[in-house]
mmCIF file of C-alpha atoms in Angstrom:
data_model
loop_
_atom_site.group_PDB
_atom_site.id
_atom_site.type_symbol
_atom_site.label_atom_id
_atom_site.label_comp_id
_atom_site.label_asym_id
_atom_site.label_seq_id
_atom_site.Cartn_x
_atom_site.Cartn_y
_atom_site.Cartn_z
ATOM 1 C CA UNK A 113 11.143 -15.662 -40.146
ATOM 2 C CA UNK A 114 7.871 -17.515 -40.840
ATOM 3 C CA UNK A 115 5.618 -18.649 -44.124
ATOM 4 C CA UNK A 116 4.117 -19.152 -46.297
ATOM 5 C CA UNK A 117 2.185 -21.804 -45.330
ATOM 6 C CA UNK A 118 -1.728 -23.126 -45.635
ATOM 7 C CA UNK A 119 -2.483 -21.032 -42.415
ATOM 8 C CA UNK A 120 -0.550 -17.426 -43.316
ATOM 9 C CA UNK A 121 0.221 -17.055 -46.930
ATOM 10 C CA UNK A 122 3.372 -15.310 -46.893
ATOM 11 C CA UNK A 123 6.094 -14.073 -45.726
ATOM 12 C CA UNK A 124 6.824 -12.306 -42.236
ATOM 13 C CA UNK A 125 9.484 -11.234 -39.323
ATOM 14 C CA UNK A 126 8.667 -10.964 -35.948
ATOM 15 C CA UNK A 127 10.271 -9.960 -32.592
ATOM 16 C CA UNK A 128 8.746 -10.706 -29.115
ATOM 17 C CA UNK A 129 9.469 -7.430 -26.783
ATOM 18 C CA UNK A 130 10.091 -8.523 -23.412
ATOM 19 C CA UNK A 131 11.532 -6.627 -20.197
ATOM 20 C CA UNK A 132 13.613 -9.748 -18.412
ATOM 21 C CA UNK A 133 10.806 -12.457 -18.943
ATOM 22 C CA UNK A 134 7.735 -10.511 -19.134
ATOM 23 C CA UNK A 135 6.141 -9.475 -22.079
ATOM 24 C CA UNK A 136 5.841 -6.572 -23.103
ATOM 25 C CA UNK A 137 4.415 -6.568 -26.675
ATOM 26 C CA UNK A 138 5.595 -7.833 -30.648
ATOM 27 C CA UNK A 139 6.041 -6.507 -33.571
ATOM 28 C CA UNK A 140 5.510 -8.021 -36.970
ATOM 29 C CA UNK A 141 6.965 -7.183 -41.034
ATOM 30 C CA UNK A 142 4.862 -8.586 -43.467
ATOM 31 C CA UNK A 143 6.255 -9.826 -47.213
ATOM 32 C CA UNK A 144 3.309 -10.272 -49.229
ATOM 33 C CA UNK A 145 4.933 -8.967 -52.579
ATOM 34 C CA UNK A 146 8.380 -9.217 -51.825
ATOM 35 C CA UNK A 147 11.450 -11.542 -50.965
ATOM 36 C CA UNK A 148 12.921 -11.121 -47.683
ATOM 37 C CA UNK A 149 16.488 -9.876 -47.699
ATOM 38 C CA UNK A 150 19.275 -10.095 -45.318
ATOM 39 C CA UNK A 151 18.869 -5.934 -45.701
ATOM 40 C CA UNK A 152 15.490 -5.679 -44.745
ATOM 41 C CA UNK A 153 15.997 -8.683 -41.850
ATOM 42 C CA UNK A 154 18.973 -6.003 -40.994
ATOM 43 C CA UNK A 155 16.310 -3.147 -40.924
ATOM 44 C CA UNK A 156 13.546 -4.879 -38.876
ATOM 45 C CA UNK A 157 16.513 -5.280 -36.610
ATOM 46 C CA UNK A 158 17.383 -2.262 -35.537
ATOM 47 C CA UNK A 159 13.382 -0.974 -35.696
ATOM 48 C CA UNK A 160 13.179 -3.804 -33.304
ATOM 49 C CA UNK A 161 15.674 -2.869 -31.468
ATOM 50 C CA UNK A 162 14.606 0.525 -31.210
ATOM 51 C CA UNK A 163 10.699 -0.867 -30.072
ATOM 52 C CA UNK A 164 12.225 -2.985 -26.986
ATOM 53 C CA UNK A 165 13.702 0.464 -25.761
ATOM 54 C CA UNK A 166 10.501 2.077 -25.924
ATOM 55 C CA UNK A 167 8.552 -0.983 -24.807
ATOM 56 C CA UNK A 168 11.203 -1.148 -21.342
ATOM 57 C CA UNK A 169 10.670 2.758 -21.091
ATOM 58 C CA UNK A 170 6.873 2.327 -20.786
ATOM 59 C CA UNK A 171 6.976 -0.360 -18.591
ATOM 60 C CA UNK A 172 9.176 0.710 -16.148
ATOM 61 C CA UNK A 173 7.345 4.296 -16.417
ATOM 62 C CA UNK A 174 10.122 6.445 -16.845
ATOM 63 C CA UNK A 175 8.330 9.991 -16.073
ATOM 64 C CA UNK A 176 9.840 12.763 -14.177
ATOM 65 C CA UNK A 177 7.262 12.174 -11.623
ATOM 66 C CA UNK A 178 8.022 8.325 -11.439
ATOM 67 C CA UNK A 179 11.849 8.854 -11.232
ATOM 68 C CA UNK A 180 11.656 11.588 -8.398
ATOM 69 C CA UNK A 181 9.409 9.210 -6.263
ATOM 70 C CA UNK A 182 11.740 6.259 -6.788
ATOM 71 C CA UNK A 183 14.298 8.161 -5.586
ATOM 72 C CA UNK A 184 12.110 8.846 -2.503
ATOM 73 C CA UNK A 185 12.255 5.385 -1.639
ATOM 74 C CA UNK A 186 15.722 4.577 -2.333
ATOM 75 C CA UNK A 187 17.613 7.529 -0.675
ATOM 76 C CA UNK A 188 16.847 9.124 2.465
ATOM 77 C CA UNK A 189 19.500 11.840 2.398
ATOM 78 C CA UNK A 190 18.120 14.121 -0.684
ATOM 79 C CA UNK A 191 18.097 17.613 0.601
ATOM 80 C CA UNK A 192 15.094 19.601 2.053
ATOM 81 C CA UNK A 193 16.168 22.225 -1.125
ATOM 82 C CA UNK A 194 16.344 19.475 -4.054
ATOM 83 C CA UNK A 195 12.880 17.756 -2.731
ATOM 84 C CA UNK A 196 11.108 21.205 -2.556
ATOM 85 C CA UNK A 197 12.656 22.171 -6.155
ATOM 86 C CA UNK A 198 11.855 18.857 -7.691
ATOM 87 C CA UNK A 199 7.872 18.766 -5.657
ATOM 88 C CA UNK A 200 7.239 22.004 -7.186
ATOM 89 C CA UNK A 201 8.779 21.553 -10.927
ATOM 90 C CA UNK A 202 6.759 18.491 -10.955
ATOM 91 C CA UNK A 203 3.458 20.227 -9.301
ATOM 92 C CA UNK A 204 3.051 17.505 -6.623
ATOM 93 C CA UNK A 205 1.498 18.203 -3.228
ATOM 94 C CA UNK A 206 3.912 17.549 -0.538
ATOM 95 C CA UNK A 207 1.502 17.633 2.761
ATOM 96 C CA UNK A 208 -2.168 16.075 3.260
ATOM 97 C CA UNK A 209 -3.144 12.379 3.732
ATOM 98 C CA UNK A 210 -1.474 10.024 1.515
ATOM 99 C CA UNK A 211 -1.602 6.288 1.547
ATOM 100 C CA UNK A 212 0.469 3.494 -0.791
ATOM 101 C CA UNK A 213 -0.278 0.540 -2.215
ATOM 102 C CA UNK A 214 2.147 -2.338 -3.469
ATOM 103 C CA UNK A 215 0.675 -4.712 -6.313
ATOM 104 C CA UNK A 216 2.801 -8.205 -6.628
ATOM 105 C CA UNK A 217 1.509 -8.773 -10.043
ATOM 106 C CA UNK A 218 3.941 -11.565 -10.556
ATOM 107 C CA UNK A 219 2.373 -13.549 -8.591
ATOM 108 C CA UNK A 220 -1.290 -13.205 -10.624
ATOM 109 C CA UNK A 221 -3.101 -14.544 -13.848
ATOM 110 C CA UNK A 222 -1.182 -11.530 -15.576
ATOM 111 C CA UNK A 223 1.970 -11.496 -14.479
ATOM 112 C CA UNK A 224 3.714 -11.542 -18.096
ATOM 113 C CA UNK A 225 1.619 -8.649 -19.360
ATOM 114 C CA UNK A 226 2.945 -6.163 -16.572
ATOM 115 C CA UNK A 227 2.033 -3.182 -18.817
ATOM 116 C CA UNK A 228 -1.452 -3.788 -19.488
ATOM 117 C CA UNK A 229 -1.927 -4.643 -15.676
ATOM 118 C CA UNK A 230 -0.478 -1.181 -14.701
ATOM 119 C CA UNK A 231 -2.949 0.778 -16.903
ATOM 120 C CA UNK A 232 -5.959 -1.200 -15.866
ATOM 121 C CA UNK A 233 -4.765 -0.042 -12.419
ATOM 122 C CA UNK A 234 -4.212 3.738 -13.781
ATOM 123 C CA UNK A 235 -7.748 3.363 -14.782
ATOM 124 C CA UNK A 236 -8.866 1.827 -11.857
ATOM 125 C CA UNK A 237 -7.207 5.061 -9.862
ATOM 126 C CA UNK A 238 -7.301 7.991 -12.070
ATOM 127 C CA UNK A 239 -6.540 10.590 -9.934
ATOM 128 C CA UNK A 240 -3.156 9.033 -8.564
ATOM 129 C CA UNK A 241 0.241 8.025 -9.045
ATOM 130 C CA UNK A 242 1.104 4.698 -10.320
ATOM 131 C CA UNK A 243 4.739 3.804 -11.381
ATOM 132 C CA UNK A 244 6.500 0.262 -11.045
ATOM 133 C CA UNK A 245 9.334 0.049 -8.644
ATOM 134 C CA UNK A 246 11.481 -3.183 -8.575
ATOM 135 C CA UNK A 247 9.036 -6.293 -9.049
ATOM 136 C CA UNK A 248 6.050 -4.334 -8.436
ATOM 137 C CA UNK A 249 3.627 -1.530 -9.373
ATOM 138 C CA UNK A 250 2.940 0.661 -6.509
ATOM 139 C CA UNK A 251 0.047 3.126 -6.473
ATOM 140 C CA UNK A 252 0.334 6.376 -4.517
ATOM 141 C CA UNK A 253 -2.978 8.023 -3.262
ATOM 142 C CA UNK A 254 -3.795 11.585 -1.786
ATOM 143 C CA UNK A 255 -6.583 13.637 -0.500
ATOM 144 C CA UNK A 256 -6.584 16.638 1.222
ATOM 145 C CA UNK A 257 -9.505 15.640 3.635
ATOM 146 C CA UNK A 258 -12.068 12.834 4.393
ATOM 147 C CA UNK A 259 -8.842 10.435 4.599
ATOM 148 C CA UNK A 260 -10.818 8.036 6.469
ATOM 149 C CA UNK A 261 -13.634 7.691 3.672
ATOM 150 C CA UNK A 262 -11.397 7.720 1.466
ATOM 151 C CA UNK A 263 -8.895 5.100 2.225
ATOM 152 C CA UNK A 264 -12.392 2.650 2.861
ATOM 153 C CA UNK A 265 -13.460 3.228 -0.658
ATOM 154 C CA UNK A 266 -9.571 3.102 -1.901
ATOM 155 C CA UNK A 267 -9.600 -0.368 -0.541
ATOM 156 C CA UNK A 268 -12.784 -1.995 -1.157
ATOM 157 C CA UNK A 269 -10.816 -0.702 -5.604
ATOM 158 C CA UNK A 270 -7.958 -2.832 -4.973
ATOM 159 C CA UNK A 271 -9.461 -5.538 -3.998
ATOM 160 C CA UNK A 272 -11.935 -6.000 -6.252
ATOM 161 C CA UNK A 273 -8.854 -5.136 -8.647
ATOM 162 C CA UNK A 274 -6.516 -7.814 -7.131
ATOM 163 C CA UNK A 275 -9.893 -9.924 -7.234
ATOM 164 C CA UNK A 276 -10.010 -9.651 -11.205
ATOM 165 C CA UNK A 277 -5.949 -9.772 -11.473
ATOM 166 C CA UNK A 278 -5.830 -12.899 -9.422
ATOM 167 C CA UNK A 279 -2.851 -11.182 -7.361
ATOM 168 C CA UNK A 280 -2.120 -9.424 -3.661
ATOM 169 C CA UNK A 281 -1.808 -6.195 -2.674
ATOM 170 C CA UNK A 282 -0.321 -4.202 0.474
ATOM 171 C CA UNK A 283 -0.870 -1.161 2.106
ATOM 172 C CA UNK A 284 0.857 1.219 4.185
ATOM 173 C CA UNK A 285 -0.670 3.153 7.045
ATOM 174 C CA UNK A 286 -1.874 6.637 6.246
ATOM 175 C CA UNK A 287 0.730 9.156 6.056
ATOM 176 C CA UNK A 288 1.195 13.478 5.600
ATOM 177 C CA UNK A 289 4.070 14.191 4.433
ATOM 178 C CA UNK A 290 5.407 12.787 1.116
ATOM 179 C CA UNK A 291 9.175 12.628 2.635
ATOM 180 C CA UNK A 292 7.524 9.541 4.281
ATOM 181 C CA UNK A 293 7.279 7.530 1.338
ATOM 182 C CA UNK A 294 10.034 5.136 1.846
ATOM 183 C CA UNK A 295 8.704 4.342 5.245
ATOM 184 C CA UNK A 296 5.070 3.762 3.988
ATOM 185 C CA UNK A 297 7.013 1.717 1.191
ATOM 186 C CA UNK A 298 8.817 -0.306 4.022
ATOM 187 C CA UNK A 299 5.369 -0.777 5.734
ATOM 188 C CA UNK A 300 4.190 -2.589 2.766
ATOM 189 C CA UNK A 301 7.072 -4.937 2.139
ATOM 190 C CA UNK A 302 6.815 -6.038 5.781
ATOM 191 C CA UNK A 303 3.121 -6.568 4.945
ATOM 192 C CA UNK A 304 3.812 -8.993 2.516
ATOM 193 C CA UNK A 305 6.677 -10.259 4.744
ATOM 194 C CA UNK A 306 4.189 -11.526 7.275
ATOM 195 C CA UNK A 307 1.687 -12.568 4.769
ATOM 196 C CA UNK A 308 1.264 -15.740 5.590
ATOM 197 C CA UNK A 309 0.854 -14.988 9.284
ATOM 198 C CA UNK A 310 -1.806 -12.752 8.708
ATOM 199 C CA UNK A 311 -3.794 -15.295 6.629
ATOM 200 C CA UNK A 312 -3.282 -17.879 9.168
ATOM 201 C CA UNK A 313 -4.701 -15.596 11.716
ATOM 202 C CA UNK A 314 -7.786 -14.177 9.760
ATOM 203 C CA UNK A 315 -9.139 -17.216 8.396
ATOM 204 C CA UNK A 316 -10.394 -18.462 11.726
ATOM 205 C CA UNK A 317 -11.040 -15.105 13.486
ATOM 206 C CA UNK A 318 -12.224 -12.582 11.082
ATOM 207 C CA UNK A 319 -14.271 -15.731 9.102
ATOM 208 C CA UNK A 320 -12.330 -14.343 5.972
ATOM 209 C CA UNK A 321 -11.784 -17.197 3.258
ATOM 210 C CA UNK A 322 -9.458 -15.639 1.310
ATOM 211 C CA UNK A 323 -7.087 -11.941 1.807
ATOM 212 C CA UNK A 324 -6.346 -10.130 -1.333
ATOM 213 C CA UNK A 325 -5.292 -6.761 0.189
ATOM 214 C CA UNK A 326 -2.828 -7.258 3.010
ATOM 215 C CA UNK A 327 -2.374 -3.998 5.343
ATOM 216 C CA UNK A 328 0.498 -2.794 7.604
ATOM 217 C CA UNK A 329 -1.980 -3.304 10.682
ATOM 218 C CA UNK A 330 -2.369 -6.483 9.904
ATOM 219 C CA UNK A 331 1.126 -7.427 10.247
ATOM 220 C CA UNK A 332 1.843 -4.500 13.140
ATOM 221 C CA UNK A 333 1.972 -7.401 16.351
ATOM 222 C CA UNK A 334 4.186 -9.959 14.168
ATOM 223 C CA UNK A 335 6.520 -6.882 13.419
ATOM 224 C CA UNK A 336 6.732 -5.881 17.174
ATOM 225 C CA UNK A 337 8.208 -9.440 18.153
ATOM 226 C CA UNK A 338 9.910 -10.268 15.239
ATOM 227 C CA UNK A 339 13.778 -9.177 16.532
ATOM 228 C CA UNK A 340 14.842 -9.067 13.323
ATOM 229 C CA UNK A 341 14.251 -6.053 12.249
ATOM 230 C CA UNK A 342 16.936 -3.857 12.496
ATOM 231 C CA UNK A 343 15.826 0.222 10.954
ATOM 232 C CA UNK A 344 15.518 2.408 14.094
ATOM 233 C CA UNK A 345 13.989 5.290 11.654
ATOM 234 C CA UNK A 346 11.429 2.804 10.322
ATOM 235 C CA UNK A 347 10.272 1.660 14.303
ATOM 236 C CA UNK A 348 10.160 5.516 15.429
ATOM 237 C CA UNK A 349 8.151 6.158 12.511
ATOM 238 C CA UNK A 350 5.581 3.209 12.944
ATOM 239 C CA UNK A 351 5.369 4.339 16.868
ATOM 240 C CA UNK A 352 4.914 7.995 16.072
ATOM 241 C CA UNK A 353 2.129 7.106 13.750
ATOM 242 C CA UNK A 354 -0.056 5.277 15.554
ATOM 243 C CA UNK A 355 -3.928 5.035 15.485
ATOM 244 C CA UNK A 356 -3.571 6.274 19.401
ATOM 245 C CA UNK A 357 -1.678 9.718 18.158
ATOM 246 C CA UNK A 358 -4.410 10.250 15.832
ATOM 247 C CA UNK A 359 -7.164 9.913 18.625
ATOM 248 C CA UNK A 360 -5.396 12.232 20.821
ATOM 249 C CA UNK A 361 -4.613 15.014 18.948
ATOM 250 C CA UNK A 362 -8.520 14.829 17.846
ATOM 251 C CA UNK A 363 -9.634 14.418 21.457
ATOM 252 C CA UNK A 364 -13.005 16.293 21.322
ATOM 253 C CA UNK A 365 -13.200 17.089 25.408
ATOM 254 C CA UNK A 366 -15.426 14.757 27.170
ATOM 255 C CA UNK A 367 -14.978 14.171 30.583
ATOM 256 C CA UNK A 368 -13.389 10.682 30.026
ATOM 257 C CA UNK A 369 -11.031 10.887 26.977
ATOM 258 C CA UNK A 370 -11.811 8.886 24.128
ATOM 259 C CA UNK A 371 -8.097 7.327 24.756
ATOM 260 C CA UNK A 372 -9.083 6.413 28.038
ATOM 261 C CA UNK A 373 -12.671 4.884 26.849
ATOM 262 C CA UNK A 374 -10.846 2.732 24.403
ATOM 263 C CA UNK A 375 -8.062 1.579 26.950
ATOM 264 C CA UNK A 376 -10.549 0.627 29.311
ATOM 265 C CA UNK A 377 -12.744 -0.961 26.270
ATOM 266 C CA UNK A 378 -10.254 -3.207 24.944
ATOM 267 C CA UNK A 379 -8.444 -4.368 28.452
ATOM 268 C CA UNK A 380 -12.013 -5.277 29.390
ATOM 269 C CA UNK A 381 -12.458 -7.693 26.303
ATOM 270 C CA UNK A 382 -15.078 -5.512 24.845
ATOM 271 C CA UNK A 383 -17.362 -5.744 27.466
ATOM 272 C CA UNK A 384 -19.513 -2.771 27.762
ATOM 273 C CA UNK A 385 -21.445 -3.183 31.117
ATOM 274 C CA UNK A 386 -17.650 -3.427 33.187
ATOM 275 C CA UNK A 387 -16.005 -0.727 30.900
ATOM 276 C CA UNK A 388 -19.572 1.880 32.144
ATOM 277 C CA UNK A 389 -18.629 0.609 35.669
ATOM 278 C CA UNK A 390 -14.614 1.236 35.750
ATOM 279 C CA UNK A 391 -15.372 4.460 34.053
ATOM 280 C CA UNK A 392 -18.704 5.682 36.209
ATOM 281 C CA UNK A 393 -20.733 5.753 32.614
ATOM 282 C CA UNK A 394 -24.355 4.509 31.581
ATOM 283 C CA UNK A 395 -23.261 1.271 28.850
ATOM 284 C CA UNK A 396 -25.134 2.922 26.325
ATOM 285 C CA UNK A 397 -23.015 6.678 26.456
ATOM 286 C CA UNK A 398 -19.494 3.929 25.838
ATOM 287 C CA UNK A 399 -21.622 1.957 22.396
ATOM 288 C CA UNK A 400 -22.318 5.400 21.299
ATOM 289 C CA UNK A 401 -18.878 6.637 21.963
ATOM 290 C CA UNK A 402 -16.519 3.694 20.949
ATOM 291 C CA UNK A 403 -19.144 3.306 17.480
ATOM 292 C CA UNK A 404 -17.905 6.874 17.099
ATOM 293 C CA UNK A 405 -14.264 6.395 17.218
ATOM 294 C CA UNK A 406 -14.773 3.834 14.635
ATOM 295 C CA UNK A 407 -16.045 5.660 12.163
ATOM 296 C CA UNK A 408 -14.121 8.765 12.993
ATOM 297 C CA UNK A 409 -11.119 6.712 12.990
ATOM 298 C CA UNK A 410 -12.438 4.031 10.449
ATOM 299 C CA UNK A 411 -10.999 1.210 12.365
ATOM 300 C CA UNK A 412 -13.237 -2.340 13.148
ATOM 301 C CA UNK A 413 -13.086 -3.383 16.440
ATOM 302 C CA UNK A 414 -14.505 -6.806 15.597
ATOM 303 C CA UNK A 415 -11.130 -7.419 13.979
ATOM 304 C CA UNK A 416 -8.365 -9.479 15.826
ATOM 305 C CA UNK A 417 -5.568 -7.599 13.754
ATOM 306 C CA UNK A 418 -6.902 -4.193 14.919
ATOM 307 C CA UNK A 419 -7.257 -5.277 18.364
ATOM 308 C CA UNK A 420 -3.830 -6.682 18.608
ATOM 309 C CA UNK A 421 -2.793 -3.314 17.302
ATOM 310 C CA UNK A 422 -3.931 -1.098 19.445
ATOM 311 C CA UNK A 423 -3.017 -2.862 22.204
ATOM 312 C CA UNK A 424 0.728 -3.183 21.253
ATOM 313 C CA UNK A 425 0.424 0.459 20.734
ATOM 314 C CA UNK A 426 -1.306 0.978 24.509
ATOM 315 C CA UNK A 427 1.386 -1.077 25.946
ATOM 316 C CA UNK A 428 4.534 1.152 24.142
ATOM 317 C CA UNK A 429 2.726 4.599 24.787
ATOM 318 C CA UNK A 430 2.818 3.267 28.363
ATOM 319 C CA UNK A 431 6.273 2.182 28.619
ATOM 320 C CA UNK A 432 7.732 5.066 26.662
ATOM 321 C CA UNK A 433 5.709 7.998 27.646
ATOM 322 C CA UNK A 434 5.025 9.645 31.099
ATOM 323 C CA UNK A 435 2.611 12.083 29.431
ATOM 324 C CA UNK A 436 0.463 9.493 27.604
ATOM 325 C CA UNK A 437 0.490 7.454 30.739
ATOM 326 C CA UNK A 438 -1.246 10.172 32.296
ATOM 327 C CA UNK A 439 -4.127 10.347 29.906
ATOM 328 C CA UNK A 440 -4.944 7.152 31.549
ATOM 329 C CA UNK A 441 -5.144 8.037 34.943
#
């Protein structure tokens, strides 16, 4: 209870709504004409009361949709029947290209207004999911085709978002089936497990001065050596999603495969003119056909991170597979 004073002239109650220690929002009872009574303190109570439920409902996004994708994350045994029934009720696409995001808005310039940050981040992606899970807001996005140009433009939003929101971000690989969601989830908590491995390795490589958007890639080599990881579903489903399955199962016929082209590519250092003479090509025919897997592919080349990717995932295809070690031949 506060006032009168010189500043605010009478009377007035307020409550601070707060999930934990963030805030969440306040509400205020003004006395201009009347006394304050223990009955009306009573009153503004229990409306109180009755605003911090709402207030922890909103932020912690309690929608059908929000619940149902939670549960995605946190248990892998829900039935084929209940996730169809639930997919459907809730009129979500289940197959296509989808790709998550994790938002440590604790971390930023906002991190006690968690509400406000989530619907700037709504507004930033209209057209997708965005619920908080644990300490974080995660957005879900999904496109039915042109993944690749997609997921560029989707990134170049969150990090001008995490720009503005002084926080970090990290993203999962691209995935099609929404029953992959906890892995893509586990992608981007290893992200920010290796965060400060990837900056260390960027800064002098890539010439980057400062990461705001950390990606599974990125932390792919550190999560290869790093023993400690111990979820057999999460490795098979990093190693049967790799950047290498995508090219081959795209594999537009030339003469030398594009798999091959890029082996050959990276193993020489990037050097075109002994890449054209290992694989009886003019240099010019592997520029034109490496620029192309980029873009088809949208992956840099330039970038160590990528680089280091793709040639853990060359070395495991190799080890593990008679069929992709043929491709090579």
């Amino acid at each position: 209870m506060f006032g009168p004073d010189e500043t605010v002239p009478f009377k007035y109650v307020t409550c601070v709504l707060k999930d934990g220690n963030s805030y969440a929002g306040h509400i205020v009872m003004v006395c201009n004409n009347h006394n304050v009574t223990p009955g009306m303190v009573d009153m503004f109570r229990i409306l109180s009361n009755a605003c911090q439920q709402i207030a922890s409902s909103a932020f912690f996004n309690e929608s059908p949709t929000a619940l149902f994708l939670r549960k995605l994350i946190d248990n892998a045994r829900l039935t084929q029947a209940y996730f169809d029934e639930q997919s459907s009720l809730l009129g979500l696409d289940t197959t296509g290209w989808f790709g998550l995001g994790m938002i440590d808005y604790r971390g930023g310039e906002y991190s006690e207004q968690p509400s406000w940050v989530a619907s700037m981040l709504q507004k930033t992606f209209p057209d997708y999911q965005v619920f908080s899970y644990e300490d974080s807001l995660l957005v879900l996005s999904f496109c039915k085709e042109g993944h690749v140009e997609r997921r560029k433009e989707d990134f170049e939003k969150l990090d001008a978002f995490c720009q503005e929101m002084k926080c970090a971000a990290y993203a999962s690989d691209t995935f099609e089936h929404l029953r992959n969601l906890r892995f893509a989830f586990a992608q981007t908590r290893i992200a920010r497990s290796y965060k400060s491995c990837i900056d260390i390795e960027m800064r002098p490589l890539d010439n980057i001065d400062s990461r705001r958007v950390f990606h599974f890639g990125d932390a792919f080599a550190y999560y290869c050596l790093d023993g400690r990881e111990t979820d057999p579903d999460l490795w098979s489903f990093c190693m049967d999603h790799t950047i290498l399955d995508d090219i081959v199962a795209a594999e537009p016929g030339h003469s030398i495969s594009d798999v091959k082209l890029l082996y050959c590519y990276l193993f020489n250092e990037r050097k075109t003119t002994p890449t054209a003479q290992q694989l009886h090509m003019h240099r010019n025919n592997v520029l034109y056909r490496i620029g192309s897997i980029e873009k088809r592919f949208g992956i840099d080349l330039g970038q160590f991170g990528t680089r280091e990717r793709l040639i853990s995932c060359y070395r495991y295809k190799i080890l593990t597979s008679n069929k992709f070690r043929q491709l090579l031949v």
